[in-house]
CSV table of C-alpha atoms in Angstrom, one decimal:
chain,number,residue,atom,x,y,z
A,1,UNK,CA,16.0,-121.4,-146.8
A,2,UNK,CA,18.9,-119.1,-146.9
A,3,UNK,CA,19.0,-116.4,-149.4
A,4,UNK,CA,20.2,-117.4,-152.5
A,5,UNK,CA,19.7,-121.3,-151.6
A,6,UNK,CA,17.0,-121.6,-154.4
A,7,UNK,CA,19.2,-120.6,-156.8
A,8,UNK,CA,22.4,-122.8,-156.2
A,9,UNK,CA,23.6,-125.0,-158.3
A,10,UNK,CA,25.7,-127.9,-157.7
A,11,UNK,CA,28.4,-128.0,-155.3
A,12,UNK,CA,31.5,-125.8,-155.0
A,13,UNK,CA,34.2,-126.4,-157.5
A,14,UNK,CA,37.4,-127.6,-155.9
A,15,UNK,CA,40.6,-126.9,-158.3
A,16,UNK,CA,42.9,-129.8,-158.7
A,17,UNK,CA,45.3,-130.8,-156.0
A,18,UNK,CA,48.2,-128.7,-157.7
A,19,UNK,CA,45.5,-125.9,-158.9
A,20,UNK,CA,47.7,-126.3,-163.0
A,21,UNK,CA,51.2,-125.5,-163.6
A,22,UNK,CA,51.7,-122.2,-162.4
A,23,UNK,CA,47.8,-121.7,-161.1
A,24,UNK,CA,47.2,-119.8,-157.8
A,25,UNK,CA,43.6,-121.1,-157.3
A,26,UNK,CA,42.8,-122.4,-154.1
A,27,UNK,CA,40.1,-124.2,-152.6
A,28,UNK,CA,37.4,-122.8,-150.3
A,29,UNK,CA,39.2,-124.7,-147.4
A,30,UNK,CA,42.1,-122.4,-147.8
A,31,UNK,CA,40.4,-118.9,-148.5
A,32,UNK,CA,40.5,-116.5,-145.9
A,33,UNK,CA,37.4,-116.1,-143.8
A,34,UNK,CA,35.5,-113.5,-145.2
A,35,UNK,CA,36.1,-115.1,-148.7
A,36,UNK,CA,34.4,-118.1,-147.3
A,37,UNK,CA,31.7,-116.4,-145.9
A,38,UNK,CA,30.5,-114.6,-148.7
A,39,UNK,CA,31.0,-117.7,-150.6
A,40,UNK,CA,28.6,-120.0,-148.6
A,41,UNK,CA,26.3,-116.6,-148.6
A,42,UNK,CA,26.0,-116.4,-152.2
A,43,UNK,CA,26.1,-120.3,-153.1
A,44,UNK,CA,27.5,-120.4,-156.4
A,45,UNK,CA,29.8,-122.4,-157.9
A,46,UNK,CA,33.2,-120.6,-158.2
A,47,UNK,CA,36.7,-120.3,-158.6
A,48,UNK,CA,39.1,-118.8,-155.8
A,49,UNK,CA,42.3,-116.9,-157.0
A,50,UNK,CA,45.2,-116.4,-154.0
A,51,UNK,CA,47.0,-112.7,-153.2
A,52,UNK,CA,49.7,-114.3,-155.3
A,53,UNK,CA,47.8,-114.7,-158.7
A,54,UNK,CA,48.7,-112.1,-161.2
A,55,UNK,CA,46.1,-109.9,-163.0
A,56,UNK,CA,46.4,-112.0,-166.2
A,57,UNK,CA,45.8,-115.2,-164.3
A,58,UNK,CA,42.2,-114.1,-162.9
A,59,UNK,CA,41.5,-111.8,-166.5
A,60,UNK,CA,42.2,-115.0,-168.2
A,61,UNK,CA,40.0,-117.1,-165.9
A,62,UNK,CA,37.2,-114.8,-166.3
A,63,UNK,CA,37.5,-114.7,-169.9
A,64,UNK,CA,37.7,-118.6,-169.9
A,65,UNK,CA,34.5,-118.6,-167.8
A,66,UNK,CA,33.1,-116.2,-169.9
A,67,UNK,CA,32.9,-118.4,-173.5
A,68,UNK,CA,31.8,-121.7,-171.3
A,69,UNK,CA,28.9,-119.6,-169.6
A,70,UNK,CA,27.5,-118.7,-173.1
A,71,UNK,CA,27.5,-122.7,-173.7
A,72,UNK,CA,26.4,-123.9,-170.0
A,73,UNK,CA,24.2,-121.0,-169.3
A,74,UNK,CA,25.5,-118.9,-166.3
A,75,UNK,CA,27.3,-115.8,-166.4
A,76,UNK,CA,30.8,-115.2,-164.4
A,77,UNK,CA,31.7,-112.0,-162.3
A,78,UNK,CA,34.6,-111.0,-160.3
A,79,UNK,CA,34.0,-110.2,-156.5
A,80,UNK,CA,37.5,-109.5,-154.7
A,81,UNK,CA,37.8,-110.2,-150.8
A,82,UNK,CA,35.3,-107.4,-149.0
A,83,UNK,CA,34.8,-108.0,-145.3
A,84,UNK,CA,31.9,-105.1,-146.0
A,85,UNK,CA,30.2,-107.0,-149.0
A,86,UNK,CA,30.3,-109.7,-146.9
A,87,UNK,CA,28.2,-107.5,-143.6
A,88,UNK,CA,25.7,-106.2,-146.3
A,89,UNK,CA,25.1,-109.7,-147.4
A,90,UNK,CA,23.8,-110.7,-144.2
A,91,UNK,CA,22.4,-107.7,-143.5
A,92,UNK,CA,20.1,-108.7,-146.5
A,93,UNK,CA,19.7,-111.8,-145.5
A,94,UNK,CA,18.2,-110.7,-142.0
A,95,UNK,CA,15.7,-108.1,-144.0
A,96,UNK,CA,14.3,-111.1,-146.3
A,97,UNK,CA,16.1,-110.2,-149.1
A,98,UNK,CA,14.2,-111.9,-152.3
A,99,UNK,CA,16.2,-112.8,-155.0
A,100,UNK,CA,13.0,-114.1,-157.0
A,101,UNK,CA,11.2,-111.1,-155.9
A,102,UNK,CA,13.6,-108.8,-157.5
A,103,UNK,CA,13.7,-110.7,-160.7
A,104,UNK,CA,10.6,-111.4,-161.0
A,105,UNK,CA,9.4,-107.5,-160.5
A,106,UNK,CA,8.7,-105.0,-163.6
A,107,UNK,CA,11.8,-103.6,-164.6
A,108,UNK,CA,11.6,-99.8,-164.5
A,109,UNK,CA,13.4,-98.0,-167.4
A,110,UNK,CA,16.4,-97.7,-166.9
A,111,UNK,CA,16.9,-94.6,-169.6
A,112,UNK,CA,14.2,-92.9,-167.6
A,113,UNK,CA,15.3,-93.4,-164.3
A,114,UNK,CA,19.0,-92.0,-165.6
A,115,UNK,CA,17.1,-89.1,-166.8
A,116,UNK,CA,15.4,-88.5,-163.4
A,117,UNK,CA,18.2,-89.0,-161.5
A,118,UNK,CA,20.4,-86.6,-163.8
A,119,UNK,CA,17.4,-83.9,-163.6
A,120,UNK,CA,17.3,-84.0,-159.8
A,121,UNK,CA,20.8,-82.8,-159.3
A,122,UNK,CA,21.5,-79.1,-158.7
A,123,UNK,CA,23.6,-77.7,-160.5
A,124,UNK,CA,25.2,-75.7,-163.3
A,125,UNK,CA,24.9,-77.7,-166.6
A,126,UNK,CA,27.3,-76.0,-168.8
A,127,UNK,CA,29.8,-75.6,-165.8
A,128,UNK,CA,29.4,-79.4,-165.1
A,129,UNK,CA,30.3,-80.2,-169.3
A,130,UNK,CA,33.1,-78.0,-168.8
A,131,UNK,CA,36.2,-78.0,-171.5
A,132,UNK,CA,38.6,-81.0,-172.0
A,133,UNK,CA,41.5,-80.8,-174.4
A,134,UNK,CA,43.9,-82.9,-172.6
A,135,UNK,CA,44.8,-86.7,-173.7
A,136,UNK,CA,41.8,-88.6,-172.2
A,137,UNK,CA,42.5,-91.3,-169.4
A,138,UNK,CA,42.7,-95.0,-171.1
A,139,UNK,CA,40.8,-97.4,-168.4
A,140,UNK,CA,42.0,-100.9,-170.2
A,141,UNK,CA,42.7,-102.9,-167.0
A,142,UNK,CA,40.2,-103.9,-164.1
A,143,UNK,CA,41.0,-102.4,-160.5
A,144,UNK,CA,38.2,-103.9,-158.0
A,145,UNK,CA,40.2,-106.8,-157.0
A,146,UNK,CA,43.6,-104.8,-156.9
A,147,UNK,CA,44.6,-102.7,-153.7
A,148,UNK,CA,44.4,-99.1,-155.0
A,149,UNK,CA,47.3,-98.4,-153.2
A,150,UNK,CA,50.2,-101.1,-153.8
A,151,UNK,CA,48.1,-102.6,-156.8
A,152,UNK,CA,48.7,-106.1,-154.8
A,153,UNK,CA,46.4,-108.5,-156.0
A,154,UNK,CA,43.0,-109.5,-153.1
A,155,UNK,CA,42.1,-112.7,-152.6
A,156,UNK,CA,39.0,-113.1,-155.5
A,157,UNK,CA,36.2,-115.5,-156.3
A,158,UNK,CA,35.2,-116.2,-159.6
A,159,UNK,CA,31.8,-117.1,-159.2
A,160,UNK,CA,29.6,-119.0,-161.7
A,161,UNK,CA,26.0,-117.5,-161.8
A,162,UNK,CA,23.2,-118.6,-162.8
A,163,UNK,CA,22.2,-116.7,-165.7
A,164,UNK,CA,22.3,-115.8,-169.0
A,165,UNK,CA,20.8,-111.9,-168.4
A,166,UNK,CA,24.1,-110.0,-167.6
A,167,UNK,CA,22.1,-107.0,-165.6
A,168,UNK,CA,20.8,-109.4,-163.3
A,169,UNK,CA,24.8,-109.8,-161.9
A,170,UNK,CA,23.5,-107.0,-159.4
A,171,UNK,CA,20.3,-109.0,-158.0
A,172,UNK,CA,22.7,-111.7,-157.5
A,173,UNK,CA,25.2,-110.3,-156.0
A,174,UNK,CA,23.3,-107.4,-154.7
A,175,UNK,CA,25.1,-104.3,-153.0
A,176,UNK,CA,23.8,-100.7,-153.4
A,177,UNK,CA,21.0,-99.0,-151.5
A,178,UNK,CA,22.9,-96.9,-149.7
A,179,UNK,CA,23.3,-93.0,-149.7
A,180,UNK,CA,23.1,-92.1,-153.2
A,181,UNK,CA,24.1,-95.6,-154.3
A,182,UNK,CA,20.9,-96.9,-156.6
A,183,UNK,CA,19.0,-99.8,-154.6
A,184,UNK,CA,19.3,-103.6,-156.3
A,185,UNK,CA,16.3,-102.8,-158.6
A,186,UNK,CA,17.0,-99.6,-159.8
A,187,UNK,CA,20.7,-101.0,-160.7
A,188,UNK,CA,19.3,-103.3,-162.4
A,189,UNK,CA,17.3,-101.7,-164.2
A,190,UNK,CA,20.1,-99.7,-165.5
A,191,UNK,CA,22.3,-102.7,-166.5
A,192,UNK,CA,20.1,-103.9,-168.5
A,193,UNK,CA,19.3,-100.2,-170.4
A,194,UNK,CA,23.0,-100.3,-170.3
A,195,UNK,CA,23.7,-104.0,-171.8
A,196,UNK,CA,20.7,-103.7,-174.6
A,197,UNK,CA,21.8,-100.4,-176.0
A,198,UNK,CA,26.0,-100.9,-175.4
A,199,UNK,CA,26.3,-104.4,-174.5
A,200,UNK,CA,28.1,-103.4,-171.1
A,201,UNK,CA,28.3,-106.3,-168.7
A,202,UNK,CA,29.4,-105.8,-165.2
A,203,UNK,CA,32.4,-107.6,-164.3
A,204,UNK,CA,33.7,-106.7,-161.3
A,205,UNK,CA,31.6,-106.4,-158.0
A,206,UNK,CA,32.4,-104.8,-154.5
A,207,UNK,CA,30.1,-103.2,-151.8
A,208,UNK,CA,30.7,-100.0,-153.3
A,209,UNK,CA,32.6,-100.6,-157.0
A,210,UNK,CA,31.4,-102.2,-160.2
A,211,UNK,CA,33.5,-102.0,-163.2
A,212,UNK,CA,31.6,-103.0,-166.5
A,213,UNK,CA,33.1,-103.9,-170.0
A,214,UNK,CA,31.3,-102.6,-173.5
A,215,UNK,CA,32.3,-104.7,-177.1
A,216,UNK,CA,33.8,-101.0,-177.7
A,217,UNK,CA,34.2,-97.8,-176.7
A,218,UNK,CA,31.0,-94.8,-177.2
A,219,UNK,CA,31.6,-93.1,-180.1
A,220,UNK,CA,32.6,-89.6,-179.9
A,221,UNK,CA,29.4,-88.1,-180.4
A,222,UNK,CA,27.7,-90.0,-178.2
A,223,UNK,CA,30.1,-89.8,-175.5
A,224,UNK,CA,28.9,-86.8,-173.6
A,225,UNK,CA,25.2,-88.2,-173.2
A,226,UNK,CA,27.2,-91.2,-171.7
A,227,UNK,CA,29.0,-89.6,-169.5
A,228,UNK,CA,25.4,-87.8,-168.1
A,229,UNK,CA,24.2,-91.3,-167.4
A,230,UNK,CA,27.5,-92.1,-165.8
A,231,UNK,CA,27.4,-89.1,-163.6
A,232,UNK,CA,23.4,-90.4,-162.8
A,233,UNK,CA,24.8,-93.4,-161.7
A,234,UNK,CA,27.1,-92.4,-159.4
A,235,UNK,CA,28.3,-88.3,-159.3
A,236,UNK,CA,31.3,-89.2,-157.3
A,237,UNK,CA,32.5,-91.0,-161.1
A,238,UNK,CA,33.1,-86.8,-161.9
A,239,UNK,CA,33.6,-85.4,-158.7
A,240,UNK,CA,36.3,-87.5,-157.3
A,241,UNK,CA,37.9,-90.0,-160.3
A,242,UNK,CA,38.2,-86.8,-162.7
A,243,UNK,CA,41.3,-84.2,-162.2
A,244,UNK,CA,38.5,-81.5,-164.1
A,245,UNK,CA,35.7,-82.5,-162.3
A,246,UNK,CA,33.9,-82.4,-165.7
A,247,UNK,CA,31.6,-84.3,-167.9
A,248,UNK,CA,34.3,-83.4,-170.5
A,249,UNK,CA,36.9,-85.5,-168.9
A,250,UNK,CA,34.5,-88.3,-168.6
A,251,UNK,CA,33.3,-88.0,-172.1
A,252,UNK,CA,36.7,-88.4,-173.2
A,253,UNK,CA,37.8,-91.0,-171.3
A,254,UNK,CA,34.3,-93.0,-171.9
A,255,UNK,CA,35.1,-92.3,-176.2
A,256,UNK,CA,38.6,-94.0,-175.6
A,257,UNK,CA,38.0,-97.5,-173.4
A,258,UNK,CA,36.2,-100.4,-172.9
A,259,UNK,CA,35.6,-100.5,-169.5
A,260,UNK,CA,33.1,-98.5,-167.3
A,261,UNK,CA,34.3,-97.9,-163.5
A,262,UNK,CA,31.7,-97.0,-160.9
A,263,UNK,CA,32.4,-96.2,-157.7
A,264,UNK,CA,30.2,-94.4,-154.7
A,265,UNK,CA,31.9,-92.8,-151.8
């Protein structure tokens, strides 16, 4: 039995012939091979979105796939074209990776495990807060399946899981466990702290990004405590995607949007 083969679903959804006026879905068939591969990996039905589909053609999809997963019972994520998702994925199938293990374990708290994490770090608190009176950065567009670079669209699968529990995303399409990267349960365990007290839900998924999006943003006084968890999650959220290296900056930018990027160097 292959990894995820308990948990499949139906067959693979093929768009029509002509993919809809003006559509740039294509079918498995005509997906590049790593798409393909971590599509017969993972097993679920999905959707596949060409370079040459604009942003608004896969936001729209997703958003599409969001309201009919809240009637048919699965929940849709974006996973772009990632030859190294793709190597971790069999990498976890050769070490036994258990998808009903992992959901079927006792979810550690993830408000605690934040806590821990954020406690274990050295350094200088008050430095780390910092000052920020600059306009904060606005994050209102998804960037996982765009090349950071020339902001060209990657090949992306919309993929059709089977769940209703947004935090388990990361079980199923599991990535993490790495450096300081939080392993499949632990991230878990954090979505769902995340989802129950914000209502974030992870939409995007590489091997080392995941963008979530929250009803709406933190409220200012809130912010800040945010912004600690964020910097649990992953430091290199302050270190390396703020100009201030500050929890200020974060704060800010966490009190003005509705998405959440992650990212781990």
């Amino acid at each position: 039995m292959g990894i995820f083969d308990k948990f499949k679903k139906g067959k693979q959804q093929k768009p029509a012939a002509d993919g809809g006026a003006g559509s740039h879905e294509i079918t498995p068939e005509q997906a590049e091979p790593v798409t393909k591969s971590i599509v017969a990996q993972l097993g679920y039905p999905c959707r596949i979105f060409s370079g040459k589909a604009s942003y608004e053609e896969i936001v729209a999809a997703y958003e599409q796939a969001l309201q009919e997963g809240r009637q048919e019972g699965f929940t849709p994520v974006l996973v772009p074209e990632d030859s190294v998702l793709d190597e971790y994925l069999g990498i976890l199938k050769d070490d036994g990776y258990s998808l009903e293990s992992i959901l079927n374990s006792e979810p550690e708290s993830g408000e605690e495990l934040l806590k821990k994490r954020f406690e274990a770090d050295e350094f200088d608190e008050d430095k780390l807060i910092g000052e920020f009176d600059d306009e904060p950065a606005l994050i209102d567009r998804y960037t996982a399946f765009q090349n950071g670079w020339t902001k060209e669209i990657k090949e992306t699968m919309l993929f059709k899981v089977p769940t209703t529990r947004p935090w388990e995303l990361v079980a199923y399409v599991p990535f993490g466990g790495w450096n300081d990267c939080p392993e499949v349960k632990e991230m878990m365990a954090v979505c769902k702290y995340w989802y129950e007290k914000y209502g974030a839900v992870p939409v995007t998924i590489t091997h080392d990004e995941m963008e979530m999006h929250v009803p709406s943003p933190v409220a200012e006084k809130d912010a800040l405590q945010v912004a600690k968890e964020h910097f649990a999650f992953t430091t290199d959220r302050v270190s390396q995607c703020t100009d201030t290296g500050t929890l200020a900056e974060l704060a800010a930018c966490i009190a003005a949007s509705e998405i959440w990027y992650f990212w781990w160097d």
